[in-house]
Amino acid sequence: MGRLVLILIFFFSVSVWAQDALQGLKDFFQREGYVVKVDANRVLIDLGREKVRVGEEFTILREGKEIVHPITKQVIGRESQQVGVLRVEEVQDNFSHAKLIEGSPREGDRIRLLAKDVCFDGSEDWFFKLRSVLPELKREKTCTYTIKELKDGIGVEYRNSPVAFFQTQQAVVQGIERASLEDINLLARPRLLRALPSLPLSADLCDLTGTGKEFLVVLFSGRVEVYELLKNDLVKRFDYSLPAGVPVGLRCGKIGTDGRDLVLVNMVSGDSANSLILRSVGDSFVPVRRNIPYIMSVLDKSRPKETFIGQRFNFRDRFGQTVRLSLEGENLRETGAFLAPRGFRIDSAFYFGDYLVFTDSIGRVRIYRGDTEVFSTEEGFGGSYTLVEIPLEQGKVNFIFNPPGTGARFLNFNMAFVVKNHTGIVQRFLDIVKYSRGELFVIGERRKDLVFIRPIRGGNFEESVQAVLTTKDGRVLVLTGRTGTLAIQNRGEVYELELRAL
């Protein structure tokens, strides 16, 4: 037990130090101060030797009115206007003299570092991490600032001179073996971000602008809504009314040619799939292609065009033929068969590394590597409030679609989350769709082709989990749904999970 505790302390240190390095870099490039005195074109600022270097430039900002959130009525910031630029010429211990390049500053104006060009020299892994806090980071060698990946940390050079260093890892403790994910019990603490106006059917995180910024795109009955992700909130940006039909799923992926995510809206109309593809244009969606006879998905967002798959669906055969798809302009075509395992359903399918994970028609989570099944649960998983009513000669049956899981990373471990929604008594006996609770399970790898699945402590939610998603910077979002006796009582909520190891 003591050995495991020591291992966990080590990995917590690595994780925390890595986050500290990212936060340190963010703070470095967001340095701020104030104008203390203005004398013609000479400006005195309150940043001293440890904060600035000769030659660095700062934007001068003047604060205006408070910005009040229209929903919460809380003050979320202030309007600011750029009123000038200054360049540091002389640095003292507690203050500096700067030359006014342009504008007309006043005493009390705020200043912020103006880092026009920042380059990175290092691995793709760290380049991806740093882009989450420095979106304009470039892979060049002639920038004013250069971030370098070093053996035990991240360094910053200003005009080829070292100016900052942020440590990212401890030296490896001799004799300590790496703990496995299976040794760790995960605890999830949900934090409510926002209540949704009605029952969410599906959702995904989408780069709608091609800039790397993610938006939460939520599918409701009859419409799609787009939310901007903030640190502690979601702000609705726009919505789109869907054509006639029953929406049953939503996925995003870079399947086009312009570097942005397109939105795959899966629908059933009549007795078969009748889906569409949307592209964002400003604060709106426009259809790229309609009347698609497949339920579609991008199974791996790191390989969007390679894993753009469609599966036919109709009331008689349910899920059937599976094909690879490609989109060129508005031309959607089949490019060959996707050799899916028997019982494959695309509604819940996703790739976790080399493993193909899906929930089959009897509720088993099945995991394949290539054409070999490496794991299958015995108990039922999946289920959701996303369904289509299939008419029969006598009455009807509710065909339920399952939410897909998602890959994630925690304490340097790769893992995946899958959903298990527990049916209520009325569903089991009366075919009324109702859930008693939703639960998250984690999938991990013991070693190659040997995986495990187990519940996350605290990962229980009232009624149904409709979607579980992971942002590029590692945030885990969960969308839940509840139903009432009347349709107007249906609603949903968005949570962010705070993961801890026990």
Short mmCIF file of C-alpha atoms in Angstrom, two decimals:
data_model
loop_
_atom_site.label_atom_id
_atom_site.label_comp_id
_atom_site.label_asym_id
_atom_site.label_seq_id
_atom_site.Cartn_x
_atom_site.Cartn_y
_atom_site.Cartn_z
CA MET A 1 0.00 0.00 0.00
CA GLY A 2 2.83 2.39 0.88
CA ARG A 3 4.45 1.66 -2.47
CA LEU A 4 1.24 2.55 -4.32
CA VAL A 5 0.81 5.77 -2.33
CA LEU A 6 4.36 6.80 -3.24
CA ILE A 7 3.70 6.03 -6.88
CA LEU A 8 0.50 8.10 -6.83
CA ILE A 9 2.29 11.01 -5.15
CA PHE A 10 4.91 10.87 -7.90
CA PHE A 11 2.37 10.95 -10.69
CA PHE A 12 0.32 13.65 -9.03
CA SER A 13 3.54 15.70 -8.88
CA VAL A 14 4.23 15.17 -12.58
CA SER A 15 0.65 16.10 -13.51
CA VAL A 16 0.55 19.15 -11.25
CA TRP A 17 4.00 20.35 -12.35
CA ALA A 18 3.03 20.00 -16.00
CA GLN A 19 -0.07 22.10 -15.36
CA ASP A 20 2.07 24.61 -13.42
CA ALA A 21 4.36 24.92 -16.46
CA LEU A 22 1.41 25.68 -18.73
CA GLN A 23 0.02 28.19 -16.23
CA GLY A 24 3.47 29.73 -15.82
CA LEU A 25 3.82 30.22 -19.57
CA LYS A 26 0.31 31.66 -19.75
CA ASP A 27 1.13 34.12 -16.96
CA PHE A 28 4.45 35.03 -18.62
CA PHE A 29 2.75 36.03 -21.87
CA GLN A 30 -0.15 37.76 -20.12
CA ARG A 31 1.96 40.04 -17.91
CA GLU A 32 0.11 43.18 -16.92
CA GLY A 33 0.78 46.37 -15.04
CA TYR A 34 -0.27 50.02 -14.88
CA VAL A 35 0.81 53.42 -16.12
CA VAL A 36 2.14 55.41 -13.14
CA LYS A 37 3.16 58.67 -14.80
CA VAL A 38 3.11 60.24 -18.27
CA ASP A 39 5.59 62.92 -19.33
CA ALA A 40 5.21 63.70 -23.06
CA ASN A 41 6.38 60.55 -24.83
CA ARG A 42 8.05 59.09 -21.72
CA VAL A 43 5.93 56.76 -19.59
CA LEU A 44 6.63 55.35 -16.13
CA ILE A 45 5.17 51.87 -15.48
CA ASP A 46 4.95 49.78 -12.29
CA LEU A 47 6.79 46.70 -13.63
CA GLY A 48 10.36 46.22 -12.46
CA ARG A 49 13.38 44.06 -13.14
CA GLU A 50 11.69 40.69 -12.54
CA LYS A 51 8.74 41.53 -14.80
CA VAL A 52 10.08 43.23 -17.93
CA ARG A 53 13.10 43.41 -20.26
CA VAL A 54 14.45 46.29 -22.29
CA GLY A 55 12.80 46.30 -25.71
CA GLU A 56 9.56 44.56 -24.74
CA GLU A 57 6.41 46.25 -25.95
CA PHE A 58 3.11 46.64 -24.11
CA THR A 59 -0.39 47.52 -25.24
CA ILE A 60 -2.03 50.35 -23.28
CA LEU A 61 -5.65 49.59 -22.34
CA ARG A 62 -8.32 51.86 -20.90
CA GLU A 63 -11.13 50.17 -19.00
CA GLY A 64 -14.74 51.13 -19.59
CA LYS A 65 -18.17 49.92 -18.48
CA GLU A 66 -18.82 46.68 -16.65
CA ILE A 67 -19.97 43.67 -18.71
CA VAL A 68 -23.03 42.02 -17.13
CA HIS A 69 -23.98 38.44 -18.07
CA PRO A 70 -27.52 38.53 -19.54
CA ILE A 71 -28.59 35.31 -17.78
CA THR A 72 -26.79 35.27 -14.41
CA LYS A 73 -26.66 39.10 -14.09
CA GLN A 74 -23.16 38.75 -12.68
CA VAL A 75 -20.34 41.10 -13.65
CA ILE A 76 -17.99 39.04 -15.84
CA GLY A 77 -15.53 41.75 -16.81
CA ARG A 78 -15.11 45.24 -18.19
CA GLU A 79 -14.99 46.68 -21.65
CA SER A 80 -11.49 47.81 -22.62
CA GLN A 81 -10.14 49.97 -25.42
CA GLN A 82 -6.61 49.98 -26.80
CA VAL A 83 -5.27 53.52 -26.55
CA GLY A 84 -1.60 53.08 -27.33
CA VAL A 85 1.63 51.09 -27.40
CA LEU A 86 4.85 51.62 -25.43
CA ARG A 87 8.37 50.11 -25.52
CA VAL A 88 10.48 49.53 -22.39
CA GLU A 89 13.79 51.46 -22.47
CA GLU A 90 15.15 51.41 -18.92
CA VAL A 91 14.43 48.87 -16.16
CA GLN A 92 14.77 49.54 -12.41
CA ASP A 93 14.08 47.24 -9.46
CA ASN A 94 10.41 48.22 -8.95
CA PHE A 95 9.52 50.29 -12.01
CA SER A 96 10.59 50.96 -15.60
CA HIS A 97 10.76 53.81 -18.08
CA ALA A 98 9.20 53.31 -21.47
CA LYS A 99 8.92 55.25 -24.70
CA LEU A 100 5.45 55.96 -26.08
CA ILE A 101 5.24 54.49 -29.59
CA GLU A 102 1.68 55.57 -30.29
CA GLY A 103 -1.45 56.76 -28.51
CA SER A 104 -2.25 58.97 -25.55
CA PRO A 105 -2.07 57.15 -22.20
CA ARG A 106 -3.23 58.38 -18.83
CA GLU A 107 -2.15 57.58 -15.29
CA GLY A 108 -3.98 54.42 -14.18
CA ASP A 109 -4.31 52.89 -17.65
CA ARG A 110 -3.62 49.16 -17.70
CA ILE A 111 -0.79 47.70 -19.81
CA ARG A 112 -0.45 44.17 -21.21
CA LEU A 113 2.50 42.47 -22.90
CA LEU A 114 2.35 42.68 -26.68
CA ALA A 115 3.92 39.42 -27.87
CA LYS A 116 3.60 39.77 -31.62
CA ASP A 117 5.38 36.56 -32.55
CA VAL A 118 6.12 33.49 -30.44
CA CYS A 119 7.84 30.36 -31.79
CA PHE A 120 8.20 26.84 -30.38
CA ASP A 121 11.09 24.41 -30.65
CA GLY A 122 10.11 20.96 -29.40
CA SER A 123 7.85 17.93 -29.73
CA GLU A 124 4.40 17.77 -31.30
CA ASP A 125 2.97 16.71 -27.93
CA TRP A 126 4.10 19.91 -26.20
CA PHE A 127 3.25 22.04 -29.22
CA PHE A 128 -0.34 20.80 -28.94
CA LYS A 129 -0.44 21.46 -25.18
CA LEU A 130 1.00 24.96 -25.55
CA ARG A 131 -1.44 25.91 -28.32
CA SER A 132 -4.22 25.49 -25.73
CA VAL A 133 -2.85 28.53 -23.84
CA LEU A 134 -1.03 30.29 -26.71
CA PRO A 135 -3.27 29.94 -29.80
CA GLU A 136 -0.94 32.02 -32.02
CA LEU A 137 2.12 29.88 -31.33
CA LYS A 138 4.17 29.17 -34.48
CA ARG A 139 6.73 26.60 -35.58
CA GLU A 140 9.40 28.98 -36.82
CA LYS A 141 12.88 30.05 -35.69
CA THR A 142 12.92 33.83 -36.17
CA CYS A 143 10.48 35.03 -33.51
CA THR A 144 11.05 37.61 -30.81
CA TYR A 145 10.11 34.98 -28.21
CA THR A 146 11.09 31.32 -28.52
CA ILE A 147 9.72 28.58 -26.27
CA LYS A 148 12.01 25.55 -26.04
CA GLU A 149 11.27 22.07 -24.76
CA LEU A 150 14.16 21.05 -22.50
CA LYS A 151 15.00 17.84 -20.66
CA ASP A 152 13.18 18.69 -17.43
CA GLY A 153 11.14 21.75 -18.32
CA ILE A 154 10.12 24.49 -20.72
CA GLY A 155 12.35 27.51 -21.32
CA VAL A 156 11.63 30.91 -22.87
CA GLU A 157 14.12 33.03 -24.82
CA TYR A 158 13.67 36.70 -25.63
CA ARG A 159 15.76 37.75 -28.60
CA ASN A 160 17.93 34.63 -28.16
CA SER A 161 18.58 35.27 -24.43
CA PRO A 162 17.06 32.95 -21.75
CA VAL A 163 14.49 34.79 -19.63
CA ALA A 164 12.25 32.15 -18.00
CA PHE A 165 12.15 28.45 -17.11
CA PHE A 166 9.23 26.28 -15.95
CA GLN A 167 9.94 22.81 -14.57
CA THR A 168 7.66 20.02 -15.76
CA GLN A 169 8.79 16.80 -14.08
CA GLN A 170 10.71 15.35 -11.18
CA ALA A 171 13.71 13.12 -11.59
CA VAL A 172 12.57 9.50 -11.72
CA VAL A 173 12.78 7.90 -8.29
CA GLN A 174 14.98 4.81 -8.53
CA GLY A 175 13.24 1.50 -7.90
CA ILE A 176 9.67 2.82 -8.21
CA GLU A 177 7.61 0.96 -10.76
CA ARG A 178 4.96 2.69 -12.80
CA ALA A 179 1.49 2.23 -11.36
CA SER A 180 -1.20 0.97 -13.70
CA LEU A 181 -4.56 2.60 -14.20
CA GLU A 182 -6.15 -0.50 -12.72
CA ASP A 183 -4.39 0.24 -9.38
CA ILE A 184 -6.21 3.58 -9.09
CA ASN A 185 -9.82 4.16 -8.07
CA LEU A 186 -11.17 7.21 -9.87
CA LEU A 187 -13.47 9.64 -8.10
CA ALA A 188 -15.60 12.03 -10.17
CA ARG A 189 -17.10 15.18 -8.74
CA PRO A 190 -19.64 16.73 -11.10
CA ARG A 191 -19.84 20.52 -11.20
CA LEU A 192 -22.93 22.02 -12.83
CA LEU A 193 -22.13 24.40 -15.70
CA ARG A 194 -25.57 25.07 -17.10
CA ALA A 195 -29.17 23.89 -17.20
CA LEU A 196 -30.48 23.21 -20.70
CA PRO A 197 -33.91 24.41 -21.87
CA SER A 198 -35.13 20.96 -22.92
CA LEU A 199 -34.01 17.33 -23.24
CA PRO A 200 -30.65 16.97 -25.07
CA LEU A 201 -30.56 14.02 -27.45
CA SER A 202 -26.86 14.08 -28.34
CA ALA A 203 -23.88 16.45 -28.37
CA ASP A 204 -20.31 16.87 -29.54
CA LEU A 205 -17.42 19.33 -29.28
CA CYS A 206 -16.76 20.98 -32.63
CA ASP A 207 -14.12 23.27 -34.12
CA LEU A 208 -16.60 25.25 -36.21
CA THR A 209 -14.18 28.02 -37.25
CA GLY A 210 -11.05 26.00 -38.07
CA THR A 211 -9.06 27.94 -35.44
CA GLY A 212 -8.92 25.15 -32.84
CA LYS A 213 -11.56 26.76 -30.63
CA GLU A 214 -14.16 24.22 -29.54
CA PHE A 215 -17.90 24.85 -29.29
CA LEU A 216 -20.45 22.60 -27.61
CA VAL A 217 -23.04 21.63 -30.24
CA VAL A 218 -26.19 20.11 -28.74
CA LEU A 219 -28.94 18.22 -30.56
CA PHE A 220 -32.51 18.73 -29.36
CA SER A 221 -35.79 17.59 -30.88
CA GLY A 222 -36.24 19.85 -33.92
CA ARG A 223 -33.11 22.00 -33.52
CA VAL A 224 -29.36 22.24 -32.95
CA GLU A 225 -27.91 24.75 -30.49
CA VAL A 226 -24.31 26.02 -30.34
CA TYR A 227 -22.68 27.09 -27.07
CA GLU A 228 -19.35 28.80 -26.45
CA LEU A 229 -17.28 27.13 -23.74
CA LEU A 230 -16.17 29.41 -20.93
CA LYS A 231 -14.21 28.40 -17.84
CA ASN A 232 -17.25 28.18 -15.57
CA ASP A 233 -20.19 28.61 -17.90
CA LEU A 234 -21.67 28.10 -21.36
CA VAL A 235 -23.00 30.92 -23.52
CA LYS A 236 -25.46 30.18 -26.30
CA ARG A 237 -24.35 31.59 -29.66
CA PHE A 238 -27.01 30.47 -32.14
CA ASP A 239 -29.40 27.70 -33.10
CA TYR A 240 -30.60 25.96 -36.26
CA SER A 241 -34.04 24.50 -37.00
CA LEU A 242 -33.96 20.97 -38.39
CA PRO A 243 -36.11 19.64 -41.23
CA ALA A 244 -38.94 17.22 -40.56
CA GLY A 245 -37.86 13.91 -39.04
CA VAL A 246 -36.64 12.39 -35.79
CA PRO A 247 -33.07 13.43 -34.77
CA VAL A 248 -31.12 10.54 -33.25
CA GLY A 249 -27.48 11.64 -33.07
CA LEU A 250 -24.86 14.31 -33.70
CA ARG A 251 -21.13 14.03 -34.43
CA CYS A 252 -18.45 16.41 -35.74
CA GLY A 253 -15.30 15.97 -37.77
CA LYS A 254 -12.98 17.58 -40.30
CA ILE A 255 -14.32 15.64 -43.27
CA GLY A 256 -14.28 18.58 -45.70
CA THR A 257 -11.41 20.55 -47.23
CA ASP A 258 -11.43 23.84 -45.28
CA GLY A 259 -9.95 22.67 -41.96
CA ARG A 260 -13.10 23.13 -39.90
CA ASP A 261 -15.46 20.59 -38.37
CA LEU A 262 -18.64 19.77 -40.22
CA VAL A 263 -21.64 18.66 -38.18
CA LEU A 264 -23.23 15.29 -38.95
CA VAL A 265 -26.88 15.32 -37.87
CA ASN A 266 -28.32 11.82 -37.92
CA MET A 267 -32.08 11.64 -38.47
CA VAL A 268 -34.79 9.12 -39.22
CA SER A 269 -37.61 10.09 -41.57
CA GLY A 270 -40.32 7.74 -42.72
CA ASP A 271 -38.93 4.28 -42.01
CA SER A 272 -35.19 4.86 -42.62
CA ALA A 273 -32.23 7.14 -42.04
CA ASN A 274 -32.44 10.58 -43.67
CA SER A 275 -29.48 12.52 -42.28
CA LEU A 276 -27.75 15.78 -43.19
CA ILE A 277 -24.38 17.53 -42.96
CA LEU A 278 -24.08 21.15 -41.77
CA ARG A 279 -21.36 23.77 -42.10
CA SER A 280 -21.15 26.90 -39.93
CA VAL A 281 -21.19 30.27 -41.68
CA GLY A 282 -20.96 33.09 -39.19
CA ASP A 283 -23.61 32.60 -36.52
CA SER A 284 -25.60 30.10 -38.52
CA PHE A 285 -25.54 26.68 -40.15
CA VAL A 286 -26.05 25.95 -43.83
CA PRO A 287 -26.73 22.45 -45.19
CA VAL A 288 -23.91 20.86 -47.18
CA ARG A 289 -25.81 17.69 -48.02
CA ARG A 290 -29.33 16.43 -47.22
CA ASN A 291 -31.26 13.17 -47.56
CA ILE A 292 -28.34 10.91 -46.61
CA PRO A 293 -29.47 7.27 -46.11
CA TYR A 294 -26.96 6.55 -43.32
CA ILE A 295 -26.40 7.04 -39.64
CA MET A 296 -22.94 8.66 -39.76
CA SER A 297 -19.99 9.15 -37.45
CA VAL A 298 -16.33 10.12 -37.30
CA LEU A 299 -14.94 7.35 -35.11
CA ASP A 300 -11.58 9.03 -34.43
CA LYS A 301 -11.21 12.81 -34.67
CA SER A 302 -7.44 12.51 -35.06
CA ARG A 303 -8.14 10.58 -38.31
CA PRO A 304 -11.40 12.17 -39.47
CA LYS A 305 -11.37 11.31 -43.16
CA GLU A 306 -10.09 7.79 -42.56
CA THR A 307 -12.79 7.06 -39.97
CA PHE A 308 -15.76 8.83 -41.61
CA ILE A 309 -18.25 5.94 -41.61
CA GLY A 310 -21.90 5.48 -42.50
CA GLN A 311 -24.29 2.65 -41.59
CA ARG A 312 -27.67 2.10 -43.17
CA PHE A 313 -30.68 2.07 -40.87
CA ASN A 314 -34.32 1.18 -41.47
CA PHE A 315 -37.25 -0.13 -39.45
CA ARG A 316 -37.06 -3.64 -40.91
CA ASP A 317 -33.32 -4.38 -40.65
CA ARG A 318 -32.35 -1.81 -38.01
CA PHE A 319 -28.57 -1.33 -38.35
CA GLY A 320 -27.21 -2.84 -41.57
CA GLN A 321 -24.50 -2.28 -44.20
CA THR A 322 -21.49 -0.21 -43.10
CA VAL A 323 -19.41 1.82 -45.59
CA ARG A 324 -16.57 4.30 -45.66
CA LEU A 325 -17.60 7.76 -46.85
CA SER A 326 -15.84 10.79 -48.31
CA LEU A 327 -17.05 14.33 -48.90
CA GLU A 328 -15.70 16.43 -51.75
CA GLY A 329 -17.50 19.74 -51.92
CA GLU A 330 -21.15 18.69 -51.80
CA ASN A 331 -20.43 15.28 -53.30
CA LEU A 332 -20.81 12.50 -50.73
CA ARG A 333 -19.77 9.07 -51.95
CA GLU A 334 -18.97 5.59 -50.73
CA THR A 335 -15.28 4.70 -50.94
CA GLY A 336 -15.50 1.04 -49.90
CA ALA A 337 -16.74 -1.29 -47.21
CA PHE A 338 -15.96 -0.80 -43.53
CA LEU A 339 -15.37 -4.29 -42.17
CA ALA A 340 -17.35 -3.90 -39.00
CA PRO A 341 -17.66 -6.70 -36.44
CA ARG A 342 -20.89 -8.63 -36.20
CA GLY A 343 -23.47 -6.74 -34.16
CA PHE A 344 -21.77 -3.40 -34.85
CA ARG A 345 -23.81 -0.26 -34.19
CA ILE A 346 -22.40 3.07 -35.27
CA ASP A 347 -24.49 5.17 -32.89
CA SER A 348 -22.24 4.28 -29.93
CA ALA A 349 -18.98 3.51 -31.75
CA PHE A 350 -15.63 5.26 -31.28
CA TYR A 351 -11.92 4.45 -31.36
CA PHE A 352 -9.90 4.29 -28.13
CA GLY A 353 -6.36 4.12 -29.52
CA ASP A 354 -6.34 1.02 -31.72
CA TYR A 355 -9.47 -0.39 -30.07
CA LEU A 356 -12.90 -0.09 -31.67
CA VAL A 357 -15.50 0.28 -28.90
CA PHE A 358 -19.28 0.05 -29.33
CA THR A 359 -22.45 -1.06 -27.53
CA ASP A 360 -24.33 -3.77 -29.42
CA SER A 361 -28.10 -4.30 -29.74
CA ILE A 362 -28.38 -6.28 -26.51
CA GLY A 363 -26.42 -3.71 -24.54
CA ARG A 364 -22.98 -5.32 -24.32
CA VAL A 365 -19.91 -3.09 -24.55
CA ARG A 366 -17.68 -4.82 -27.08
CA ILE A 367 -14.05 -3.96 -27.80
CA TYR A 368 -12.16 -5.06 -30.91
CA ARG A 369 -8.59 -4.67 -32.06
CA GLY A 370 -8.57 -5.31 -35.79
CA ASP A 371 -10.86 -8.28 -36.35
CA THR A 372 -10.21 -9.77 -32.89
CA GLU A 373 -12.63 -9.23 -30.02
CA VAL A 374 -10.58 -8.53 -26.88
CA PHE A 375 -13.36 -7.73 -24.43
CA SER A 376 -17.13 -7.94 -24.00
CA THR A 377 -19.28 -7.14 -20.98
CA GLU A 378 -21.98 -9.47 -19.77
CA GLU A 379 -24.27 -6.80 -18.35
CA GLY A 380 -26.23 -4.27 -20.37
CA PHE A 381 -24.85 -0.80 -21.08
CA GLY A 382 -26.00 2.12 -23.20
CA GLY A 383 -29.56 3.36 -23.39
CA SER A 384 -30.71 6.98 -23.58
CA TYR A 385 -33.73 9.18 -24.11
CA THR A 386 -32.84 9.32 -27.81
CA LEU A 387 -35.29 7.02 -29.58
CA VAL A 388 -37.49 6.51 -32.60
CA GLU A 389 -40.93 4.92 -32.50
CA ILE A 390 -41.18 1.96 -34.86
CA PRO A 391 -44.80 1.10 -35.79
CA LEU A 392 -45.93 -2.50 -35.66
CA GLU A 393 -49.16 -4.18 -36.76
CA GLN A 394 -50.28 -4.00 -33.16
CA GLY A 395 -48.91 -0.89 -31.46
CA LYS A 396 -45.33 0.28 -31.62
CA VAL A 397 -41.85 -0.33 -30.18
CA ASN A 398 -39.33 2.23 -29.02
CA PHE A 399 -35.95 1.74 -30.69
CA ILE A 400 -33.33 3.34 -28.44
CA PHE A 401 -30.03 4.83 -29.61
CA ASN A 402 -26.94 4.62 -27.40
CA PRO A 403 -24.57 7.52 -26.59
CA PRO A 404 -20.95 7.03 -27.73
CA GLY A 405 -18.10 7.05 -25.25
CA THR A 406 -15.00 9.23 -25.39
CA GLY A 407 -11.26 8.91 -24.95
CA ALA A 408 -9.56 10.82 -22.12
CA ARG A 409 -6.22 11.23 -20.35
CA PHE A 410 -5.61 11.48 -16.61
CA LEU A 411 -2.38 11.15 -14.58
CA ASN A 412 -0.54 10.33 -17.82
CA PHE A 413 -2.88 7.37 -18.43
CA ASN A 414 -4.94 6.92 -21.57
CA MET A 415 -8.49 5.79 -20.84
CA ALA A 416 -12.01 5.95 -22.20
CA PHE A 417 -15.43 6.59 -20.68
CA VAL A 418 -18.60 4.67 -21.60
CA VAL A 419 -22.17 5.20 -20.45
CA LYS A 420 -24.50 2.86 -18.61
CA ASN A 421 -28.05 4.11 -18.08
CA HIS A 422 -30.17 2.04 -15.70
CA THR A 423 -33.75 1.45 -16.82
CA GLY A 424 -36.66 2.17 -14.54
CA ILE A 425 -39.40 -0.29 -13.67
CA VAL A 426 -41.90 1.30 -16.06
CA GLN A 427 -39.53 0.76 -18.99
CA ARG A 428 -38.90 -2.87 -18.17
CA PHE A 429 -42.59 -3.72 -17.85
CA LEU A 430 -44.54 -1.13 -19.83
CA ASP A 431 -42.06 -0.11 -22.59
CA ILE A 432 -42.16 3.48 -21.36
CA VAL A 433 -38.67 4.96 -21.71
CA LYS A 434 -37.57 6.02 -18.26
CA TYR A 435 -34.21 5.75 -16.48
CA SER A 436 -33.47 5.63 -12.78
CA ARG A 437 -29.85 6.83 -13.06
CA GLY A 438 -26.91 7.24 -15.42
CA GLU A 439 -23.45 5.95 -14.64
CA LEU A 440 -19.96 6.32 -16.13
CA PHE A 441 -17.47 3.47 -16.49
CA VAL A 442 -13.78 3.76 -17.36
CA ILE A 443 -12.00 1.52 -19.89
CA GLY A 444 -8.27 1.00 -19.48
CA GLU A 445 -5.53 -1.22 -20.85
CA ARG A 446 -3.61 -3.65 -18.63
CA ARG A 447 -1.35 -4.50 -21.52
CA LYS A 448 -1.76 -4.98 -25.26
CA ASP A 449 -5.07 -6.69 -26.09
CA LEU A 450 -5.95 -7.01 -22.39
CA VAL A 451 -8.40 -4.34 -21.23
CA PHE A 452 -10.66 -3.82 -18.23
CA ILE A 453 -13.80 -1.82 -17.45
CA ARG A 454 -15.07 -0.62 -14.11
CA PRO A 455 -17.30 2.12 -12.63
CA ILE A 456 -16.11 5.56 -11.60
CA ARG A 457 -16.94 6.46 -8.03
CA GLY A 458 -19.18 9.49 -7.93
CA GLY A 459 -19.97 9.14 -11.64
CA ASN A 460 -23.69 8.69 -11.03
CA PHE A 461 -26.31 11.09 -12.37
CA GLU A 462 -30.05 11.43 -12.01
CA GLU A 463 -31.82 9.64 -14.88
CA SER A 464 -29.89 9.45 -18.18
CA VAL A 465 -26.41 10.42 -19.39
CA GLN A 466 -27.01 11.65 -22.95
CA ALA A 467 -23.39 12.46 -23.86
CA VAL A 468 -19.87 12.35 -22.39
CA LEU A 469 -17.21 14.48 -24.10
CA THR A 470 -13.54 15.42 -23.64
CA THR A 471 -12.19 18.82 -24.69
CA LYS A 472 -8.76 19.26 -26.27
CA ASP A 473 -7.39 20.59 -22.99
CA GLY A 474 -8.68 17.60 -21.01
CA ARG A 475 -11.97 18.84 -19.54
CA VAL A 476 -14.63 16.11 -19.28
CA LEU A 477 -18.21 17.27 -19.92
CA VAL A 478 -21.34 15.23 -19.22
CA LEU A 479 -24.81 16.06 -20.57
CA THR A 480 -27.73 14.52 -18.71
CA GLY A 481 -31.45 14.31 -19.42
CA ARG A 482 -34.62 14.05 -17.40
CA THR A 483 -38.22 13.55 -18.50
CA GLY A 484 -41.51 14.49 -16.88
CA THR A 485 -45.12 13.54 -17.39
CA LEU A 486 -45.43 16.45 -19.83
CA ALA A 487 -43.03 17.31 -22.65
CA ILE A 488 -42.50 20.81 -21.24
CA GLN A 489 -41.05 19.20 -18.10
CA ASN A 490 -38.23 17.55 -20.05
CA ARG A 491 -34.85 19.15 -19.44
CA GLY A 492 -31.12 18.57 -19.31
CA GLU A 493 -27.96 19.73 -17.60
CA VAL A 494 -24.27 20.12 -18.48
CA TYR A 495 -21.65 19.13 -15.91
CA GLU A 496 -17.87 19.24 -15.81
CA LEU A 497 -16.19 16.34 -14.04
CA GLU A 498 -13.36 16.96 -11.61
CA LEU A 499 -11.39 13.70 -11.53
CA ARG A 500 -9.36 12.56 -8.54
CA ALA A 501 -7.49 9.38 -7.69
CA LEU A 502 -8.19 7.45 -4.50
#
